[in-house]
Short mmCIF file of C-alpha atoms in Angstrom, two decimals:
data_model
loop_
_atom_site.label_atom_id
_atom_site.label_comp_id
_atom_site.label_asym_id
_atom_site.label_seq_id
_atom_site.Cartn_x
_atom_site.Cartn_y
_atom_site.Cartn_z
CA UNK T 1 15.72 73.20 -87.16
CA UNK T 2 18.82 73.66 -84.90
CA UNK T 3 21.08 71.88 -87.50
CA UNK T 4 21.06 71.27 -90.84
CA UNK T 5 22.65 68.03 -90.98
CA UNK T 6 21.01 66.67 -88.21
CA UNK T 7 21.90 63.17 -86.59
CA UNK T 8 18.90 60.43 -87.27
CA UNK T 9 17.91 60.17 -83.22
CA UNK T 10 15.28 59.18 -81.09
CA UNK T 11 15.63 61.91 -78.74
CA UNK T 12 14.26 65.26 -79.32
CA UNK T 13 16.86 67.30 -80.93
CA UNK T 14 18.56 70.04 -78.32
CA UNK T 15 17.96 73.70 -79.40
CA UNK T 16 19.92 76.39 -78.14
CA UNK T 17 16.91 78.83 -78.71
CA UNK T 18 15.28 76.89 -75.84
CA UNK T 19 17.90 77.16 -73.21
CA UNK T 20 18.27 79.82 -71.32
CA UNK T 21 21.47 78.84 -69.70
CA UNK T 22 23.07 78.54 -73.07
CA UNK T 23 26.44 81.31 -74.00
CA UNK T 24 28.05 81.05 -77.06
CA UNK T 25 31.90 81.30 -76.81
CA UNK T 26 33.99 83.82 -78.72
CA UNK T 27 36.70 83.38 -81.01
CA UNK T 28 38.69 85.04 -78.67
CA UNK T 29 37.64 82.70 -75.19
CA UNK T 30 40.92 80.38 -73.83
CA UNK T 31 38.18 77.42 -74.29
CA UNK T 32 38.18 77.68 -77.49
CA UNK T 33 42.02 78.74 -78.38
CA UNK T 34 42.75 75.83 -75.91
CA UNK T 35 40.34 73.18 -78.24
CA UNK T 36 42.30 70.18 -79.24
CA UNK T 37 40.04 70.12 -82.88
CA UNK T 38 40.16 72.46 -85.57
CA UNK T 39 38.32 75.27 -84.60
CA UNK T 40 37.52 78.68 -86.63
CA UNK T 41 35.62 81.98 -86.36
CA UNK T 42 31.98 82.63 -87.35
CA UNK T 43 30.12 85.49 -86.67
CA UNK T 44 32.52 86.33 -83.59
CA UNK T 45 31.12 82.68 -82.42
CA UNK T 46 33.91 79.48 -82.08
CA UNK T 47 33.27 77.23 -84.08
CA UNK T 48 34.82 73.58 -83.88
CA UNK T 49 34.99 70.48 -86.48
CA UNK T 50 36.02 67.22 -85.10
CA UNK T 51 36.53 64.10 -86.99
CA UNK T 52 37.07 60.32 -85.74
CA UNK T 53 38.36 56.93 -87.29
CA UNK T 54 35.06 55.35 -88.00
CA UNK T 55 34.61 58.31 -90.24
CA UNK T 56 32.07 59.99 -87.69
CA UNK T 57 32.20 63.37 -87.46
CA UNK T 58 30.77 66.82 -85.84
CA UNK T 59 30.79 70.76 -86.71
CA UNK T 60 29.13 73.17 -84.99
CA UNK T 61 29.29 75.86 -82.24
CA UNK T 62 31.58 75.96 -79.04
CA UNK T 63 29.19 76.86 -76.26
CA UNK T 64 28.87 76.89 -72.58
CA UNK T 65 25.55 75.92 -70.90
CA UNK T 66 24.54 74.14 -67.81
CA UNK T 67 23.65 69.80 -67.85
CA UNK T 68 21.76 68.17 -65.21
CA UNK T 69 22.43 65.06 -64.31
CA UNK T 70 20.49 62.23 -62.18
CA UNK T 71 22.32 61.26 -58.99
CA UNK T 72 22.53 58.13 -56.60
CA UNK T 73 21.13 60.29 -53.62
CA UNK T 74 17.67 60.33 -56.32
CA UNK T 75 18.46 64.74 -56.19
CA UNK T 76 19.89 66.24 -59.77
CA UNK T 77 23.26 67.49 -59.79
CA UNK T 78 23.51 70.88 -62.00
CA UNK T 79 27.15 71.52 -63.56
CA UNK T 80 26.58 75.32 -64.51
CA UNK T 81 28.89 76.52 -67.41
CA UNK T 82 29.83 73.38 -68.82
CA UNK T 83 31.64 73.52 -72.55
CA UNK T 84 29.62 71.47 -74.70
CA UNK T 85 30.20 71.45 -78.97
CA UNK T 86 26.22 71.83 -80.13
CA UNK T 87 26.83 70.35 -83.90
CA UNK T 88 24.99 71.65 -86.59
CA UNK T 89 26.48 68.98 -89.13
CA UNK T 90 26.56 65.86 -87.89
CA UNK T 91 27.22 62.23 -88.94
CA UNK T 92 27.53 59.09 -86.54
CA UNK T 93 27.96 55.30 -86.52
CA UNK T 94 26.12 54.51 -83.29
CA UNK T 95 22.26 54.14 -83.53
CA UNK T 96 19.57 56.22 -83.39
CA UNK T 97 19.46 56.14 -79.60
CA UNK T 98 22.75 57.55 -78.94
CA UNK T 99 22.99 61.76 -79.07
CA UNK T 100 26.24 62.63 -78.99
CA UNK T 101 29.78 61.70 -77.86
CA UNK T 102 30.73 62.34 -74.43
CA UNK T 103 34.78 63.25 -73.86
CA UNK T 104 36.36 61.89 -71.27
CA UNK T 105 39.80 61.35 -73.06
CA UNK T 106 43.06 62.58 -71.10
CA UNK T 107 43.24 66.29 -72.53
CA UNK T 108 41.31 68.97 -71.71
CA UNK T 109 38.68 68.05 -74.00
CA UNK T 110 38.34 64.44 -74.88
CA UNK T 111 34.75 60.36 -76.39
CA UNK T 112 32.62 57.89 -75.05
CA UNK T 113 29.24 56.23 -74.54
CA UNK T 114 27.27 53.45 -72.24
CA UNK T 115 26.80 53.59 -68.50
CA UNK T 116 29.44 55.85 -66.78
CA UNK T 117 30.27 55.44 -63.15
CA UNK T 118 32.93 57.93 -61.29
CA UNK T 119 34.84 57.31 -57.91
CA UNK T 120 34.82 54.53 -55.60
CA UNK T 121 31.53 53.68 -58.05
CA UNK T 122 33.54 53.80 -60.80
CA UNK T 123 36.06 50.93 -59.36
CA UNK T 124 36.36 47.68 -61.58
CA UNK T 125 37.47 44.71 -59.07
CA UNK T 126 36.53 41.10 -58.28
CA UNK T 127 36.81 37.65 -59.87
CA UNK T 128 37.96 37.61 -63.59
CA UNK T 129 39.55 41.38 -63.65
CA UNK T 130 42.88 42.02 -65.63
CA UNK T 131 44.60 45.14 -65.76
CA UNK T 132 46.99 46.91 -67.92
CA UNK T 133 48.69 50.04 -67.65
CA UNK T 134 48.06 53.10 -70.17
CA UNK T 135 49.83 55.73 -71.44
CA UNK T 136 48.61 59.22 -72.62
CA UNK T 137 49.73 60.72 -75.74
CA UNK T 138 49.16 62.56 -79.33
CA UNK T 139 47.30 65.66 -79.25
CA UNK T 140 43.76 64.66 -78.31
CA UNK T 141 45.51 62.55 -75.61
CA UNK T 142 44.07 59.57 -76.11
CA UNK T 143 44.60 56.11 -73.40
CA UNK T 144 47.16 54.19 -75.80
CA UNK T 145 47.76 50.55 -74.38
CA UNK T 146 50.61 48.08 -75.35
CA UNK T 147 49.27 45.37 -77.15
CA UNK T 148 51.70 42.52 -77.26
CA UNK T 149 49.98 39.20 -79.34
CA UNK T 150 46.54 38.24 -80.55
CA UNK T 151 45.89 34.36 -80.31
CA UNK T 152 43.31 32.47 -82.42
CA UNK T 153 42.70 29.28 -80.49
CA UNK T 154 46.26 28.65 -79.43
CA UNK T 155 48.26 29.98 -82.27
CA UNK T 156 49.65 32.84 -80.98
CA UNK T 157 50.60 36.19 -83.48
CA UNK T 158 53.04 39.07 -81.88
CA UNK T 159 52.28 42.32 -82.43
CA UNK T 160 55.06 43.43 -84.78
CA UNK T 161 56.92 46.51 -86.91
CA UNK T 162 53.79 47.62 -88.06
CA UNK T 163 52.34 48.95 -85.35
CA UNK T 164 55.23 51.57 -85.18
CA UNK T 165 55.81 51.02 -81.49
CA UNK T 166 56.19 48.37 -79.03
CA UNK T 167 55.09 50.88 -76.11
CA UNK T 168 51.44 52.24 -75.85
CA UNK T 169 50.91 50.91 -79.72
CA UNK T 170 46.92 50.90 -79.55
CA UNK T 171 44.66 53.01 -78.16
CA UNK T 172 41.14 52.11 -76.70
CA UNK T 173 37.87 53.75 -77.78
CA UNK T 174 34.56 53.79 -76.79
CA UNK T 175 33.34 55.56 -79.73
CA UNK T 176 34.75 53.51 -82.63
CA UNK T 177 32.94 50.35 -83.54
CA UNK T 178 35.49 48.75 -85.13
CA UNK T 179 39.09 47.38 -83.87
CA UNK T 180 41.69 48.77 -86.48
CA UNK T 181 44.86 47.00 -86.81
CA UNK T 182 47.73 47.67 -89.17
CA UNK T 183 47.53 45.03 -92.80
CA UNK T 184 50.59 42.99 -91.96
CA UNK T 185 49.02 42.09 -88.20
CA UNK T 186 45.24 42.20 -89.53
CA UNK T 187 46.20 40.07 -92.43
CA UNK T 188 47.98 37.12 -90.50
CA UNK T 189 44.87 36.89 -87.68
CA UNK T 190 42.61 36.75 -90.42
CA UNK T 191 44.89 34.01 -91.92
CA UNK T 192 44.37 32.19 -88.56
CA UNK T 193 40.48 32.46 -88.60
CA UNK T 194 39.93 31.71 -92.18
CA UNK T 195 41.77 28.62 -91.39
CA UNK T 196 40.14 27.81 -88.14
CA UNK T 197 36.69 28.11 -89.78
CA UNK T 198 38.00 26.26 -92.34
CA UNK T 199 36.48 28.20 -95.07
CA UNK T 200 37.34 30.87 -97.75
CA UNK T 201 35.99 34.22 -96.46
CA UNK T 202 32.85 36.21 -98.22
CA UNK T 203 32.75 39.80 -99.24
CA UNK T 204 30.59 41.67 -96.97
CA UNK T 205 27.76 43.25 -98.26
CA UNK T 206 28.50 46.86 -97.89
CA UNK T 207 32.40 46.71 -98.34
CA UNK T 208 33.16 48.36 -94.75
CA UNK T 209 34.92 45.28 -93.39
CA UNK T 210 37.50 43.11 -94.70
CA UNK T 211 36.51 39.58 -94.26
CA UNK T 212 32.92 37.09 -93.87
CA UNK T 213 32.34 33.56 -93.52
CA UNK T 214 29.04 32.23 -94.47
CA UNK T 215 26.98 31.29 -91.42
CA UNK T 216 25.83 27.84 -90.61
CA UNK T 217 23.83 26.50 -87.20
CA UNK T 218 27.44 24.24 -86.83
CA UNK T 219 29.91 26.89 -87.47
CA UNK T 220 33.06 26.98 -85.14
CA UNK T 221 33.75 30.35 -83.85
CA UNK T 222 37.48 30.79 -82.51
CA UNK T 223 37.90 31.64 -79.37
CA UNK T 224 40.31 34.80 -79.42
CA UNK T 225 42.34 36.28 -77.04
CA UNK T 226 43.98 39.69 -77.28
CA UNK T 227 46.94 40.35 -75.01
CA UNK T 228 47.88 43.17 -73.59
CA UNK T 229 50.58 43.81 -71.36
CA UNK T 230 49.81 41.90 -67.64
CA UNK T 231 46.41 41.07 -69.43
CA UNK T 232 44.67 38.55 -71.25
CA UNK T 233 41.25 39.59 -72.39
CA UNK T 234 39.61 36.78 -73.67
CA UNK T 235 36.90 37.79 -76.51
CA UNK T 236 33.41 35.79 -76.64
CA UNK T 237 32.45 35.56 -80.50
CA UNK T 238 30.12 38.28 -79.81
CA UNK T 239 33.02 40.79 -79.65
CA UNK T 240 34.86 39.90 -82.87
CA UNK T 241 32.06 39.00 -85.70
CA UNK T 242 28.87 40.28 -86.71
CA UNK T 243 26.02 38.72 -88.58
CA UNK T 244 24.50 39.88 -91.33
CA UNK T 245 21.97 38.63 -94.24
CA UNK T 246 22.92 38.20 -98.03
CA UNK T 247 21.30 36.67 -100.47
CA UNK T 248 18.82 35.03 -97.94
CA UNK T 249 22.42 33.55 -96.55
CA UNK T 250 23.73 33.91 -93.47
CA UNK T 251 27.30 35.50 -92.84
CA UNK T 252 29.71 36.35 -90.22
CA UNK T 253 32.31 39.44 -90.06
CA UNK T 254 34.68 40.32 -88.57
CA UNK T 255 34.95 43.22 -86.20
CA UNK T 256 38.29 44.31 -86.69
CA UNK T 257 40.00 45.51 -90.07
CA UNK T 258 43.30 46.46 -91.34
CA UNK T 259 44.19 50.12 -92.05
CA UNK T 260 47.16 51.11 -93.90
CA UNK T 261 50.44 52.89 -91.43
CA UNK T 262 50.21 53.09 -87.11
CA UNK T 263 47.19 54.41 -85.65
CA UNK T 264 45.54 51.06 -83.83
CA UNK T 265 42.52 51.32 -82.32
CA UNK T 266 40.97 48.92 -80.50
CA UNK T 267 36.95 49.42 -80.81
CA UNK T 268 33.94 49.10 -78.36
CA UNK T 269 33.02 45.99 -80.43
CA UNK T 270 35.32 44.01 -78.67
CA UNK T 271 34.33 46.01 -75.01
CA UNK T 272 30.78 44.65 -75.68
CA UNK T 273 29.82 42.85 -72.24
CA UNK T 274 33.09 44.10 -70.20
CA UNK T 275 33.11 46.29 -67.40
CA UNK T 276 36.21 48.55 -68.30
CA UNK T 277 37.84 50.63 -65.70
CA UNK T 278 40.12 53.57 -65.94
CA UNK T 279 42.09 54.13 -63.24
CA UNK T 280 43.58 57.45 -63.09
CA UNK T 281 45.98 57.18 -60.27
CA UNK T 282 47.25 54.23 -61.58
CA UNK T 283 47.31 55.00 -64.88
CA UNK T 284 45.73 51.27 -65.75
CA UNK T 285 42.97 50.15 -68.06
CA UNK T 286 40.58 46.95 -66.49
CA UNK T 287 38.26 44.73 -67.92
CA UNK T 288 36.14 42.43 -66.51
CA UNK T 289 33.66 39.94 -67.93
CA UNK T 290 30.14 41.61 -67.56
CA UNK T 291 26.68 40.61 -68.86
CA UNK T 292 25.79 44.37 -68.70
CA UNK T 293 21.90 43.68 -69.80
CA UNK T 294 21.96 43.03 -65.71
CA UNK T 295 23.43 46.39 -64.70
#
């Protein structure tokens, strides 16, 4: 086996033995003394560890090999020496048809999944669009955007203390599920659900999120609305709760939870059916309402 905690997917596993493209890197290389993880020496090889929010995580070997990918013009494109972590422990939230994490943060190495387009390709525009800029910080340089209010239905909660910051307070992920908010904000919009569905919230089945509603054909799903700076990205209830069966009952959840101190993240549950842009020369972040079973 090329790992031995291998990830649950429907793929064929990848194994280096089979590649004939495929270097290990030294402990010595500037890839991997210029690694934003933890990295360490085995065998003369680099090793890395990385670890995310949703408590996904990856170990393994720092290699270089070369990935093909398909191209509009129908011919592969070949990018020869191409860094890639091949984990030998691996453990993550996504489902079985996902195979890794792509990075494509702002650093030299960066995570992300879905459809990718690049260049004029990659350009979100059109009817419905909002933008709002992003700035890049900490050390795995993540896109951190200011996140100003959430509303439930029209009652509006600012962002407040909590977060830490008022500029560049959240920053958006494609490979967390989950939205993570600090309590005191989490705790007042799930004040303003509980009393818009008008019931006392559940407990979740599996403990992982921090508040349910049972689940009836007339229950009233908020509309909510996150606000960003210059945009207003209006969620459909498919982005903020999840169903799930308990007790041959019904229930709802929510997709976002509170976490203790700063560190917002706001999760691809809530990206579900957007086109999101990142525009590099502008330094902006767009979203635009997308049934993306049609792309």
């Amino acid at each position: 086996m090329p790992c031995s905690q291998c990830y649950p997917q429907d793929a064929p596993l990848f194994n280096p033995l089979n590649s004939s493209t495929y270097e290990y890197l030294s402990c010595t290389s500037k890839q991997c003394e210029s690694f934003q993880g933890r990295t360490s020496c085995g065998n003369g090889k680099c090793t890395y560890s990385v670890a995310y929010q949703d408590k996904s995580y990856s170990e393994g070997n720092l290699a270089l090999d070369t990935v093909t990918l398909n191209s509009t013009s129908g011919q592969p494109v070949a990018l020869p020496k191409t860094i890639i972590g091949c984990g030998n422990r691996n453990n993550f939230t996504f489902g079985s048809e996902g195979t890794g994490i792509v990075g494509l943060g702002g650093g030299n190495d960066a995570a992300s999944s879905s459809k990718i387009n690049f260049g004029t390709n990659g350009v979100v525009s059109g009817p419905g669009v909002v933008s709002t800029p992003y700035i890049i910080k900490g050390p795995i340089a993540h896109y951190f955007l200011t996140l100003e209010a959430a509303s439930v239905g029209n009652q509006r909660i600012a962002a407040d203390g909590s977060f830490g910051t008022t500029e560049g307070n959240i920053f958006i992920d494609s490979g967390a599920a989950l939205t993570y908010l600090p309590q005191a904000f989490n705790s007042k919009l799930v004040s303003a659900v509980s009393s818009f569905v008008n019931t006392t919230p559940v407990a979740e089945p599996n403990g992982l999120l921090d508040a349910c509603y049972n689940y009836t054909p007339n229950f009233k799903f908020p509309v909510i609305t996150i606000h960003f700076r210059d945009a207003d990205v209006k969620l459909e209830p498919g982005n903020t709760f999840i169903g799930f069966s308990r007790d041959q009952r019904k229930i709802a959840c929510l997709t976002f939870k509170g976490i203790d101190g700063a560190g917002a993240i706001f999760g691809n549950w809530m990206q579900t059916n957007f086109l999101v842009g990142y525009d590099t020369e502008k330094r902006t972040v767009s979203f635009k309402p997308t049934d993306c079973t049609q792309k």
